[in-house]
mmCIF file of C-alpha atoms in Angstrom:
data_model
loop_
_atom_site.group_PDB
_atom_site.id
_atom_site.type_symbol
_atom_site.label_atom_id
_atom_site.label_comp_id
_atom_site.label_asym_id
_atom_site.label_seq_id
_atom_site.Cartn_x
_atom_site.Cartn_y
_atom_site.Cartn_z
ATOM 1 C CA MET A 225 -47.066 28.579 20.230
ATOM 2 C CA LEU A 226 -45.272 30.017 17.253
ATOM 3 C CA ASN A 227 -43.598 32.299 19.298
ATOM 4 C CA ASP A 228 -42.261 29.626 21.543
ATOM 5 C CA ILE A 229 -40.885 27.638 18.582
ATOM 6 C CA PHE A 230 -39.215 30.749 17.116
ATOM 7 C CA LEU A 231 -37.736 31.471 20.415
ATOM 8 C CA ASN A 232 -36.361 27.986 20.892
ATOM 9 C CA ILE A 233 -34.962 28.080 17.424
ATOM 10 C CA SER A 234 -33.270 31.430 18.026
ATOM 11 C CA VAL A 235 -31.479 30.193 21.168
ATOM 12 C CA TYR A 236 -30.105 27.121 19.371
ATOM 13 C CA TYR A 237 -29.126 29.419 16.293
ATOM 14 C CA PHE A 238 -27.182 31.940 18.211
ATOM 15 C CA HIS A 239 -25.392 29.197 20.343
ATOM 16 C CA ILE A 240 -24.314 27.629 17.133
ATOM 17 C CA LEU A 241 -23.208 30.811 15.735
ATOM 18 C CA ILE A 242 -20.892 31.546 18.726
ATOM 19 C CA ILE A 243 -19.428 27.984 18.630
ATOM 20 C CA ILE A 244 -18.781 28.377 14.947
ATOM 21 C CA ALA A 245 -17.161 31.753 15.466
ATOM 22 C CA LEU A 246 -15.003 30.376 18.448
ATOM 23 C CA TYR A 247 -13.958 27.265 16.228
ATOM 24 C CA PHE A 248 -12.899 29.554 13.342
ATOM 25 C CA LEU A 249 -10.913 31.806 15.691
ATOM 26 C CA PHE A 250 -9.041 28.883 17.501
ATOM 27 C CA LEU A 251 -8.352 27.343 14.106
ATOM 28 C CA SER A 252 -6.938 30.428 12.806
ATOM 29 C CA LEU A 253 -4.744 31.023 15.820
ATOM 30 C CA GLY A 254 -3.668 27.345 15.787
ATOM 31 C CA ASN A 255 -2.794 27.479 12.056
ATOM 32 C CA ARG A 256 -0.845 30.911 12.597
ATOM 33 C CA TYR A 257 1.119 29.201 15.529
ATOM 34 C CA GLU A 258 1.688 26.132 13.273
ATOM 35 C CA MET A 259 3.305 28.133 10.379
ATOM 36 C CA LEU A 260 5.313 30.351 12.768
ATOM 37 C CA ARG A 261 6.566 27.380 14.691
ATOM 38 C CA PHE A 262 7.884 25.362 11.756
ATOM 39 C CA SER A 263 8.974 28.065 9.278
ATOM 40 C CA LYS A 264 12.854 28.156 9.135
ATOM 41 C CA LYS A 265 14.654 31.209 7.976
ATOM 42 C CA PRO A 266 16.786 30.667 4.811
ATOM 43 C CA GLU A 267 20.146 29.234 5.735
ATOM 44 C CA ILE A 268 21.054 26.811 3.029
ATOM 45 C CA PHE A 269 22.564 28.687 -0.192
ATOM 46 C CA ASP A 270 24.232 25.801 -1.859
ATOM 47 C CA GLY A 271 22.718 22.160 -2.061
ATOM 48 C CA PRO A 272 20.801 19.971 -4.350
ATOM 49 C CA LEU A 273 19.978 21.241 -7.859
ATOM 50 C CA VAL A 274 16.631 22.970 -7.961
ATOM 51 C CA SER A 275 14.604 23.184 -11.243
ATOM 52 C CA VAL A 276 12.509 26.347 -11.242
ATOM 53 C CA LEU A 277 9.494 25.553 -13.505
ATOM 54 C CA ILE A 278 7.314 28.421 -14.939
ATOM 55 C CA PRO A 279 4.533 28.046 -17.430
ATOM 56 C CA MET A 280 3.873 31.384 -19.354
ATOM 57 C CA ARG A 281 0.939 32.132 -21.487
ATOM 58 C CA ASN A 282 0.600 35.692 -22.728
ATOM 59 C CA GLU A 283 2.648 36.943 -19.945
ATOM 60 C CA GLU A 284 4.460 39.855 -21.579
ATOM 61 C CA LYS A 285 3.543 42.198 -18.636
ATOM 62 C CA ASN A 286 5.019 39.746 -16.111
ATOM 63 C CA ALA A 287 7.880 37.751 -17.720
ATOM 64 C CA GLN A 288 10.664 40.382 -17.312
ATOM 65 C CA LYS A 289 9.940 41.017 -13.624
ATOM 66 C CA CYS A 290 9.456 37.293 -12.676
ATOM 67 C CA LEU A 291 12.562 36.048 -14.482
ATOM 68 C CA ASP A 292 14.793 38.986 -13.131
ATOM 69 C CA SER A 293 13.858 38.078 -9.510
ATOM 70 C CA LEU A 294 14.707 34.472 -10.174
ATOM 71 C CA ARG A 295 17.957 35.223 -11.833
ATOM 72 C CA ASN A 296 19.027 37.225 -8.835
ATOM 73 C CA GLN A 297 18.850 34.339 -6.314
ATOM 74 C CA LEU A 298 21.582 33.913 -3.433
ATOM 75 C CA TYR A 299 21.094 30.090 -3.850
ATOM 76 C CA LYS A 300 23.792 28.851 -6.175
ATOM 77 C CA ASN A 301 22.639 25.500 -7.565
ATOM 78 C CA TYR A 302 19.454 26.015 -9.783
ATOM 79 C CA GLU A 303 18.090 26.111 -13.381
ATOM 80 C CA ILE A 304 15.148 28.077 -14.673
ATOM 81 C CA LEU A 305 12.877 26.335 -17.158
ATOM 82 C CA VAL A 306 10.170 28.377 -18.883
ATOM 83 C CA LEU A 307 7.339 27.112 -21.131
ATOM 84 C CA ASN A 308 6.143 29.504 -23.738
ATOM 85 C CA ASP A 309 2.611 28.121 -23.803
ATOM 86 C CA ASN A 310 1.486 29.166 -27.289
ATOM 87 C CA SER A 311 1.464 32.930 -26.480
ATOM 88 C CA THR A 312 0.051 35.248 -28.725
ATOM 89 C CA ASP A 313 1.586 38.431 -27.345
ATOM 90 C CA ASP A 314 5.252 39.359 -27.050
ATOM 91 C CA THR A 315 6.169 36.765 -24.219
ATOM 92 C CA ALA A 316 8.350 34.733 -26.730
ATOM 93 C CA VAL A 317 10.277 37.866 -27.696
ATOM 94 C CA ILE A 318 11.005 38.743 -23.964
ATOM 95 C CA LEU A 319 11.823 35.158 -23.037
ATOM 96 C CA GLU A 320 14.366 34.747 -25.913
ATOM 97 C CA GLN A 321 16.220 37.825 -24.964
ATOM 98 C CA ILE A 322 16.426 36.905 -21.354
ATOM 99 C CA ALA A 323 17.757 33.300 -22.291
ATOM 100 C CA ILE A 324 20.473 34.893 -24.496
ATOM 101 C CA GLU A 325 21.588 36.986 -21.345
ATOM 102 C CA ASP A 326 21.586 34.029 -19.036
ATOM 103 C CA SER A 327 22.452 30.492 -19.642
ATOM 104 C CA ARG A 328 20.483 29.311 -16.605
ATOM 105 C CA VAL A 329 17.245 30.274 -18.355
ATOM 106 C CA LYS A 330 16.069 27.536 -20.846
ATOM 107 C CA ILE A 331 12.974 28.327 -22.949
ATOM 108 C CA PHE A 332 10.673 25.749 -24.371
ATOM 109 C CA ASN A 333 7.940 26.053 -26.741
ATOM 110 C CA GLY A 334 4.625 24.390 -25.650
ATOM 111 C CA LYS A 335 2.846 21.735 -27.744
ATOM 112 C CA ALA A 336 -0.653 21.859 -28.641
ATOM 113 C CA LEU A 337 -3.077 21.185 -25.866
ATOM 114 C CA PRO A 338 -4.589 17.720 -26.074
ATOM 115 C CA GLU A 339 -8.274 17.392 -25.556
ATOM 116 C CA ASP A 340 -7.876 15.218 -22.295
ATOM 117 C CA TRP A 341 -5.687 17.760 -20.503
ATOM 118 C CA PHE A 342 -6.171 21.146 -18.846
ATOM 119 C CA GLY A 343 -3.692 23.959 -19.824
ATOM 120 C CA LYS A 344 -1.695 24.296 -16.566
ATOM 121 C CA PRO A 345 -1.215 20.642 -15.818
ATOM 122 C CA PHE A 346 -0.102 20.023 -19.478
ATOM 123 C CA ALA A 347 2.430 22.816 -19.081
ATOM 124 C CA LEU A 348 3.733 21.386 -15.928
ATOM 125 C CA HIS A 349 3.970 17.923 -17.517
ATOM 126 C CA GLN A 350 6.114 19.437 -20.340
ATOM 127 C CA LEU A 351 8.341 21.451 -18.160
ATOM 128 C CA SER A 352 9.001 18.543 -15.570
ATOM 129 C CA SER A 353 10.126 16.298 -18.529
ATOM 130 C CA HIS A 354 12.925 18.516 -19.062
ATOM 131 C CA ALA A 355 13.971 19.076 -15.431
ATOM 132 C CA LYS A 356 17.331 17.736 -14.086
ATOM 133 C CA GLY A 357 16.953 18.972 -10.588
ATOM 134 C CA ASP A 358 16.419 16.894 -7.373
ATOM 135 C CA ILE A 359 13.824 19.421 -6.266
ATOM 136 C CA LEU A 360 11.141 20.950 -8.444
ATOM 137 C CA LEU A 361 9.945 24.346 -7.683
ATOM 138 C CA PHE A 362 6.775 25.165 -9.444
ATOM 139 C CA THR A 363 5.835 28.935 -9.596
ATOM 140 C CA ASP A 364 3.669 31.338 -11.573
ATOM 141 C CA ALA A 365 4.596 33.938 -14.173
ATOM 142 C CA ASP A 366 3.100 36.829 -12.060
ATOM 143 C CA THR A 367 5.164 36.099 -9.022
ATOM 144 C CA VAL A 368 8.136 38.279 -7.944
ATOM 145 C CA HIS A 369 10.790 36.494 -5.677
ATOM 146 C CA SER A 370 13.249 37.831 -3.158
ATOM 147 C CA PRO A 371 16.759 36.653 -3.458
ATOM 148 C CA LYS A 372 16.232 34.099 -0.759
ATOM 149 C CA SER A 373 13.150 32.460 -2.023
ATOM 150 C CA ILE A 374 14.791 29.131 -3.398
ATOM 151 C CA SER A 375 17.150 29.002 -0.344
ATOM 152 C CA TRP A 376 13.944 29.303 1.931
ATOM 153 C CA ALA A 377 12.371 26.277 -0.010
ATOM 154 C CA VAL A 378 15.541 24.015 0.229
ATOM 155 C CA THR A 379 16.223 25.095 3.967
ATOM 156 C CA ASN A 380 12.478 24.152 5.006
ATOM 157 C CA MET A 381 12.376 21.020 3.010
ATOM 158 C CA GLN A 382 15.658 19.685 4.432
ATOM 159 C CA ASN A 383 15.327 20.793 8.079
ATOM 160 C CA LEU A 384 11.726 19.723 8.398
ATOM 161 C CA LYS A 385 12.452 16.407 6.257
ATOM 162 C CA ILE A 386 9.417 16.775 4.162
ATOM 163 C CA ASP A 387 8.609 15.880 0.540
ATOM 164 C CA MET A 388 6.438 18.588 -0.511
ATOM 165 C CA LEU A 389 6.197 22.446 0.524
ATOM 166 C CA SER A 390 3.771 25.065 -0.302
ATOM 167 C CA GLY A 391 1.909 28.006 1.357
ATOM 168 C CA TYR A 392 0.629 31.604 0.867
ATOM 169 C CA ILE A 393 2.855 33.983 -0.914
ATOM 170 C CA GLY A 394 2.297 37.775 -0.417
ATOM 171 C CA GLN A 395 -0.679 39.054 -2.255
ATOM 172 C CA VAL A 396 -0.874 42.558 -3.687
ATOM 173 C CA PHE A 397 -4.295 44.199 -3.978
ATOM 174 C CA LEU A 398 -4.894 47.394 -5.915
ATOM 175 C CA THR A 399 -8.715 47.545 -6.072
ATOM 176 C CA ILE A 400 -11.596 46.869 -3.664
ATOM 177 C CA GLY A 401 -12.761 44.214 -5.840
ATOM 178 C CA GLU A 402 -9.553 42.204 -5.442
ATOM 179 C CA ILE A 403 -9.613 42.757 -1.644
ATOM 180 C CA ILE A 404 -13.100 41.185 -1.204
ATOM 181 C CA THR A 405 -12.417 38.297 -3.670
ATOM 182 C CA VAL A 406 -8.882 36.955 -3.423
ATOM 183 C CA PRO A 407 -8.807 36.464 0.361
ATOM 184 C CA ILE A 408 -11.484 33.661 -0.231
ATOM 185 C CA MET A 409 -8.226 31.612 -0.803
ATOM 186 C CA PHE A 410 -7.332 32.242 2.764
ATOM 187 C CA PHE A 411 -10.338 30.056 3.716
ATOM 188 C CA LEU A 412 -8.286 27.150 3.506
ATOM 189 C CA THR A 413 -6.310 27.772 6.693
ATOM 190 C CA GLY A 414 -8.606 30.353 8.220
ATOM 191 C CA LEU A 415 -11.859 28.398 8.300
ATOM 192 C CA ILE A 416 -11.277 24.895 6.816
ATOM 193 C CA ILE A 417 -7.952 22.956 7.226
ATOM 194 C CA PRO A 418 -6.273 22.405 10.746
ATOM 195 C CA LEU A 419 -2.658 22.400 9.561
ATOM 196 C CA PHE A 420 -1.479 20.369 12.599
ATOM 197 C CA LEU A 421 -3.826 17.451 11.391
ATOM 198 C CA ASN A 422 -1.810 17.681 8.098
ATOM 199 C CA ARG A 423 1.482 17.171 10.191
ATOM 200 C CA VAL A 424 0.393 14.304 12.442
ATOM 201 C CA LEU A 425 -2.052 12.375 10.316
ATOM 202 C CA LYS A 426 -1.620 10.682 6.971
ATOM 203 C CA VAL A 427 -5.273 11.557 5.741
ATOM 204 C CA HIS A 428 -4.860 13.345 2.585
ATOM 205 C CA TRP A 429 -8.042 15.546 3.168
ATOM 206 C CA PHE A 430 -5.983 17.837 5.529
ATOM 207 C CA SER A 431 -3.172 18.540 2.997
ATOM 208 C CA ALA A 432 -3.189 21.991 1.153
ATOM 209 C CA ALA A 433 -1.112 23.876 -1.477
ATOM 210 C CA VAL A 434 -1.140 26.992 -3.665
ATOM 211 C CA GLY A 435 0.212 26.566 -7.109
ATOM 212 C CA GLN A 436 1.951 30.005 -6.937
ATOM 213 C CA PHE A 437 4.846 28.299 -4.933
ATOM 214 C CA ILE A 438 5.152 24.368 -4.583
ATOM 215 C CA ALA A 439 8.506 22.729 -3.905
ATOM 216 C CA ILE A 440 8.455 18.958 -4.215
ATOM 217 C CA ARG A 441 11.016 16.200 -4.610
ATOM 218 C CA HIS A 442 11.534 15.244 -8.191
ATOM 219 C CA ASP A 443 11.347 11.426 -7.238
ATOM 220 C CA VAL A 444 8.184 12.161 -5.258
ATOM 221 C CA PHE A 445 6.638 13.919 -8.294
ATOM 222 C CA ARG A 446 7.405 10.920 -10.568
ATOM 223 C CA GLU A 447 6.152 8.535 -7.789
ATOM 224 C CA ILE A 448 2.585 10.145 -7.865
ATOM 225 C CA GLY A 449 2.518 9.880 -11.545
ATOM 226 C CA GLY A 450 3.531 13.416 -12.367
ATOM 227 C CA ALA A 451 1.130 15.879 -13.822
ATOM 228 C CA GLU A 452 -0.727 13.332 -15.694
ATOM 229 C CA ALA A 453 -2.187 12.152 -12.436
ATOM 230 C CA PHE A 454 -4.205 15.477 -12.181
ATOM 231 C CA LYS A 455 -4.246 16.441 -15.831
ATOM 232 C CA LYS A 456 -8.072 17.256 -15.624
ATOM 233 C CA ASN A 457 -7.971 19.228 -12.500
ATOM 234 C CA ILE A 458 -8.128 22.966 -12.284
ATOM 235 C CA THR A 459 -6.969 23.144 -8.790
ATOM 236 C CA GLU A 460 -3.887 21.040 -9.684
ATOM 237 C CA ASP A 461 -2.140 22.265 -6.574
ATOM 238 C CA ILE A 462 -4.663 20.796 -4.071
ATOM 239 C CA TYR A 463 -4.746 17.497 -6.038
ATOM 240 C CA MET A 464 -1.064 17.227 -6.202
ATOM 241 C CA SER A 465 -0.776 17.746 -2.346
ATOM 242 C CA ARG A 466 -3.493 15.122 -1.694
ATOM 243 C CA LEU A 467 -1.708 12.609 -4.194
ATOM 244 C CA VAL A 468 1.523 13.210 -2.282
ATOM 245 C CA LYS A 469 -0.105 12.574 0.855
ATOM 246 C CA LYS A 470 -2.140 9.419 -0.305
ATOM 247 C CA LYS A 471 1.318 7.873 -1.390
ATOM 248 C CA GLY A 472 2.521 8.176 2.199
ATOM 249 C CA PHE A 473 4.804 11.228 1.745
ATOM 250 C CA SER A 474 4.842 14.376 3.919
ATOM 251 C CA THR A 475 3.577 17.696 2.963
ATOM 252 C CA ARG A 476 3.750 21.074 4.827
ATOM 253 C CA PHE A 477 1.828 24.363 4.447
ATOM 254 C CA LEU A 478 3.698 27.495 5.564
ATOM 255 C CA ASN A 479 3.731 31.219 5.121
ATOM 256 C CA ILE A 480 5.879 32.412 2.313
ATOM 257 C CA CYS A 481 4.798 36.044 2.048
ATOM 258 C CA GLU A 482 8.135 37.265 3.145
ATOM 259 C CA TYR A 483 9.943 36.004 0.170
ATOM 260 C CA VAL A 484 7.492 35.826 -2.689
ATOM 261 C CA HIS A 485 4.522 38.089 -3.732
ATOM 262 C CA CYS A 486 2.308 38.716 -6.712
ATOM 263 C CA ARG A 487 -0.810 40.606 -7.878
ATOM 264 C CA MET A 488 -2.864 37.544 -8.865
ATOM 265 C CA TYR A 489 -5.481 39.378 -10.747
ATOM 266 C CA ASP A 490 -5.945 42.927 -12.422
ATOM 267 C CA GLY A 491 -9.394 43.809 -11.076
ATOM 268 C CA TYR A 492 -12.663 42.357 -9.816
ATOM 269 C CA ARG A 493 -13.896 40.514 -12.969
ATOM 270 C CA SER A 494 -10.529 38.635 -13.525
ATOM 271 C CA ALA A 495 -10.493 37.774 -9.820
ATOM 272 C CA ILE A 496 -14.062 36.459 -9.912
ATOM 273 C CA GLU A 497 -13.203 34.259 -12.942
ATOM 274 C CA GLY A 498 -9.864 33.112 -11.312
ATOM 275 C CA ILE A 499 -11.002 32.327 -7.736
ATOM 276 C CA GLY A 500 -14.357 31.120 -9.255
ATOM 277 C CA LYS A 501 -12.893 28.382 -11.474
ATOM 278 C CA ASN A 502 -10.884 27.011 -8.471
ATOM 279 C CA MET A 503 -13.866 26.882 -6.236
ATOM 280 C CA PHE A 504 -15.718 25.195 -8.899
ATOM 281 C CA ASP A 505 -13.064 22.430 -9.191
ATOM 282 C CA PHE A 506 -12.474 22.195 -5.415
ATOM 283 C CA LEU A 507 -15.981 21.593 -4.748
ATOM 284 C CA GLY A 508 -15.986 18.600 -7.191
ATOM 285 C CA LYS A 509 -17.960 20.600 -9.919
ATOM 286 C CA LYS A 510 -21.215 19.535 -8.215
ATOM 287 C CA SER A 511 -24.054 22.034 -8.331
ATOM 288 C CA PHE A 512 -25.694 20.664 -5.237
ATOM 289 C CA VAL A 513 -22.520 21.295 -3.226
ATOM 290 C CA MET A 514 -22.386 24.860 -4.397
ATOM 291 C CA LEU A 515 -26.131 25.306 -3.147
ATOM 292 C CA ILE A 516 -25.149 24.019 0.041
ATOM 293 C CA LEU A 517 -22.201 26.240 0.191
ATOM 294 C CA PHE A 518 -24.513 29.124 -0.400
ATOM 295 C CA ILE A 519 -27.051 28.172 2.381
ATOM 296 C CA GLY A 520 -24.134 27.719 4.773
ATOM 297 C CA VAL A 521 -22.448 30.998 3.984
ATOM 298 C CA PHE A 522 -25.625 33.029 4.014
ATOM 299 C CA PHE A 523 -26.905 31.621 7.348
ATOM 300 C CA PHE A 524 -23.862 31.286 9.317
ATOM 301 C CA LEU A 525 -21.384 33.808 7.964
ATOM 302 C CA PHE A 526 -23.244 36.653 6.343
ATOM 303 C CA PHE A 527 -26.615 36.620 7.916
ATOM 304 C CA PRO A 528 -25.384 37.394 11.581
ATOM 305 C CA PHE A 529 -24.084 40.821 10.309
ATOM 306 C CA LEU A 530 -27.533 41.682 8.952
ATOM 307 C CA LEU A 531 -29.265 40.585 12.017
ATOM 308 C CA PHE A 532 -26.612 42.742 14.039
ATOM 309 C CA ILE A 533 -27.442 45.954 12.151
ATOM 310 C CA VAL A 534 -31.157 45.292 12.524
ATOM 311 C CA SER A 535 -30.708 44.729 16.170
ATOM 312 C CA LEU A 536 -28.520 47.731 16.538
ATOM 313 C CA ILE A 537 -31.215 49.943 14.916
ATOM 314 C CA THR A 538 -34.185 48.375 16.669
ATOM 315 C CA ALA A 539 -32.287 47.535 20.183
ATOM 316 C CA GLY A 540 -33.169 44.010 19.608
ATOM 317 C CA SER A 541 -33.037 41.372 22.292
ATOM 318 C CA TRP A 542 -30.122 39.437 20.733
ATOM 319 C CA LEU A 543 -27.933 42.432 20.301
ATOM 320 C CA LEU A 544 -25.228 41.292 22.542
ATOM 321 C CA GLN A 545 -25.003 37.730 21.334
ATOM 322 C CA LEU A 546 -24.751 39.115 17.665
ATOM 323 C CA GLY A 547 -22.257 41.588 18.727
ATOM 324 C CA ILE A 548 -20.081 38.796 20.006
ATOM 325 C CA VAL A 549 -20.331 36.850 16.873
ATOM 326 C CA CYS A 550 -19.512 39.967 14.734
ATOM 327 C CA PHE A 551 -16.517 40.911 16.964
ATOM 328 C CA LEU A 552 -15.257 37.343 16.626
ATOM 329 C CA TYR A 553 -15.532 37.292 12.719
ATOM 330 C CA THR A 554 -13.787 40.764 12.733
ATOM 331 C CA LEU A 555 -10.938 39.402 14.969
ATOM 332 C CA ILE A 556 -10.516 36.379 12.731
ATOM 333 C CA TRP A 557 -10.169 38.326 9.573
ATOM 334 C CA LEU A 558 -7.847 40.902 11.340
ATOM 335 C CA LEU A 559 -5.607 38.163 12.271
ATOM 336 C CA ILE A 560 -5.668 36.558 8.802
ATOM 337 C CA PHE A 561 -4.937 39.886 7.036
ATOM 338 C CA LEU A 562 -2.050 40.558 9.595
ATOM 339 C CA GLU A 563 -0.566 37.180 9.012
ATOM 340 C CA GLN A 564 -0.396 37.829 5.330
ATOM 341 C CA ARG A 565 1.237 41.278 6.087
ATOM 342 C CA LEU A 566 -1.663 43.012 4.538
ATOM 343 C CA ASN A 567 -3.341 46.220 5.750
ATOM 344 C CA TRP A 568 -5.083 45.496 9.041
ATOM 345 C CA TRP A 569 -8.246 47.488 8.085
ATOM 346 C CA TYR A 570 -9.069 44.986 5.422
ATOM 347 C CA GLY A 571 -10.310 42.855 8.317
ATOM 348 C CA PHE A 572 -13.382 45.160 8.703
ATOM 349 C CA LEU A 573 -14.561 44.167 5.072
ATOM 350 C CA TRP A 574 -15.463 40.605 6.060
ATOM 351 C CA PRO A 575 -19.221 41.168 5.534
ATOM 352 C CA PHE A 576 -18.445 42.236 1.943
ATOM 353 C CA ILE A 577 -16.146 39.146 1.421
ATOM 354 C CA TYR A 578 -19.096 36.804 2.650
ATOM 355 C CA LEU A 579 -21.506 38.749 0.398
ATOM 356 C CA ASN A 580 -19.157 38.414 -2.487
ATOM 357 C CA LEU A 581 -18.861 34.750 -1.853
ATOM 358 C CA LEU A 582 -22.642 34.444 -1.951
ATOM 359 C CA TYR A 583 -22.649 36.027 -5.194
ATOM 360 C CA MET A 584 -19.908 33.682 -6.454
ATOM 361 C CA SER A 585 -21.857 30.676 -5.108
ATOM 362 C CA ILE A 586 -24.749 31.713 -7.209
ATOM 363 C CA TRP A 587 -22.724 32.367 -10.288
ATOM 364 C CA LEU A 588 -20.961 28.980 -9.996
ATOM 365 C CA PHE A 589 -24.170 27.196 -9.608
ATOM 366 C CA PHE A 590 -25.638 28.595 -12.819
ATOM 367 C CA ARG A 591 -22.347 28.131 -14.630
ATOM 368 C CA SER A 592 -22.374 24.522 -13.544
ATOM 369 C CA ILE A 593 -26.198 23.685 -14.329
ATOM 370 C CA THR A 594 -25.911 25.399 -17.543
ATOM 371 C CA GLY A 595 -22.587 23.741 -18.788
ATOM 372 C CA LYS A 596 -21.143 27.031 -19.531
ATOM 373 C CA GLY A 597 -17.813 26.525 -17.812
ATOM 374 C CA PHE A 598 -15.107 29.054 -17.625
ATOM 375 C CA ILE A 599 -12.835 30.894 -19.991
ATOM 376 C CA TRP A 600 -9.328 31.066 -18.518
ATOM 377 C CA LYS A 601 -6.176 32.194 -20.508
ATOM 378 C CA ASP A 602 -8.330 32.063 -23.788
ATOM 379 C CA ARG A 603 -9.164 28.399 -23.086
ATOM 380 C CA LYS A 604 -12.361 27.022 -21.909
ATOM 381 C CA VAL A 605 -12.272 24.739 -18.717
ATOM 382 C CA ASN A 606 -15.384 22.735 -17.545
#
């Protein structure tokens, strides 16, 4: 009797696994096609004024590279506004020297952080209040831009007639820890959001953004309430895109890796902290949601790999089905990494990406129920 029950459960389980794997594969292929179909090459090099807004807090290692790349743009009509957000290193010294060399670079000193704001939204709030551009281009201090990055943003916004634009920039990994942690951000378009639904529907849940590169019409940013509308959100990029969509404006998510790149984190621990705080906010800061995430990831993403290894050793009866599932998961991740112009062999590390995600889910769960929160840029966020 028990054997029959187990057999029936096994049949349904493996059918579900194959359906899930096929869904992820078609979602990844569809989103890849969506981004390739609608991405336009840079062709507008003189147009509306663009305000490039960059918050910097203790960025002495990145400030020079970032600003040098932005000062070297082929687009003609732009300004660069930088907020020195109470840095305690030599960021201010570097910024002052660059501002002397280039009149397009304007430096502002950040105010003390109010209790009812998080750091980055408050920095964006201060920067946007000084911006004169028709288009605001938010970017991070650790990014390095090709000479066509601003032109790419203006070209796509105007040709696609959209109000907000974001996407994945090129990621640089120097450690295995970064390789198995940072790609969790690719879940947005690899496993979660069908991008064509963001294009054809007005439902805000299908909108997405990555704060490393966001271009938005200045009047639209004002219409959604500016940064004050998401002042207590860690994932300010996601909430900004959802607010834009809620107000009836259009957003688009494309691939920007040819024009901007960065190394987000300098090792495994900082990657865990950085990606973890974003997951925590994205999941609504709810411990039971993190528990559900752990269960789902374990049984439907990681556990099939363990079963496959066991079946391979024991010549189990489900070896073929498990082999198909693992092949599909490998193919999905190969496509994701190739789309991001990263090493193809990273795709074979997907079991470790999922295992790491399980660890992060547990870590987030206990961070949540204990109220410890996260320390980011020397500030606590809850």
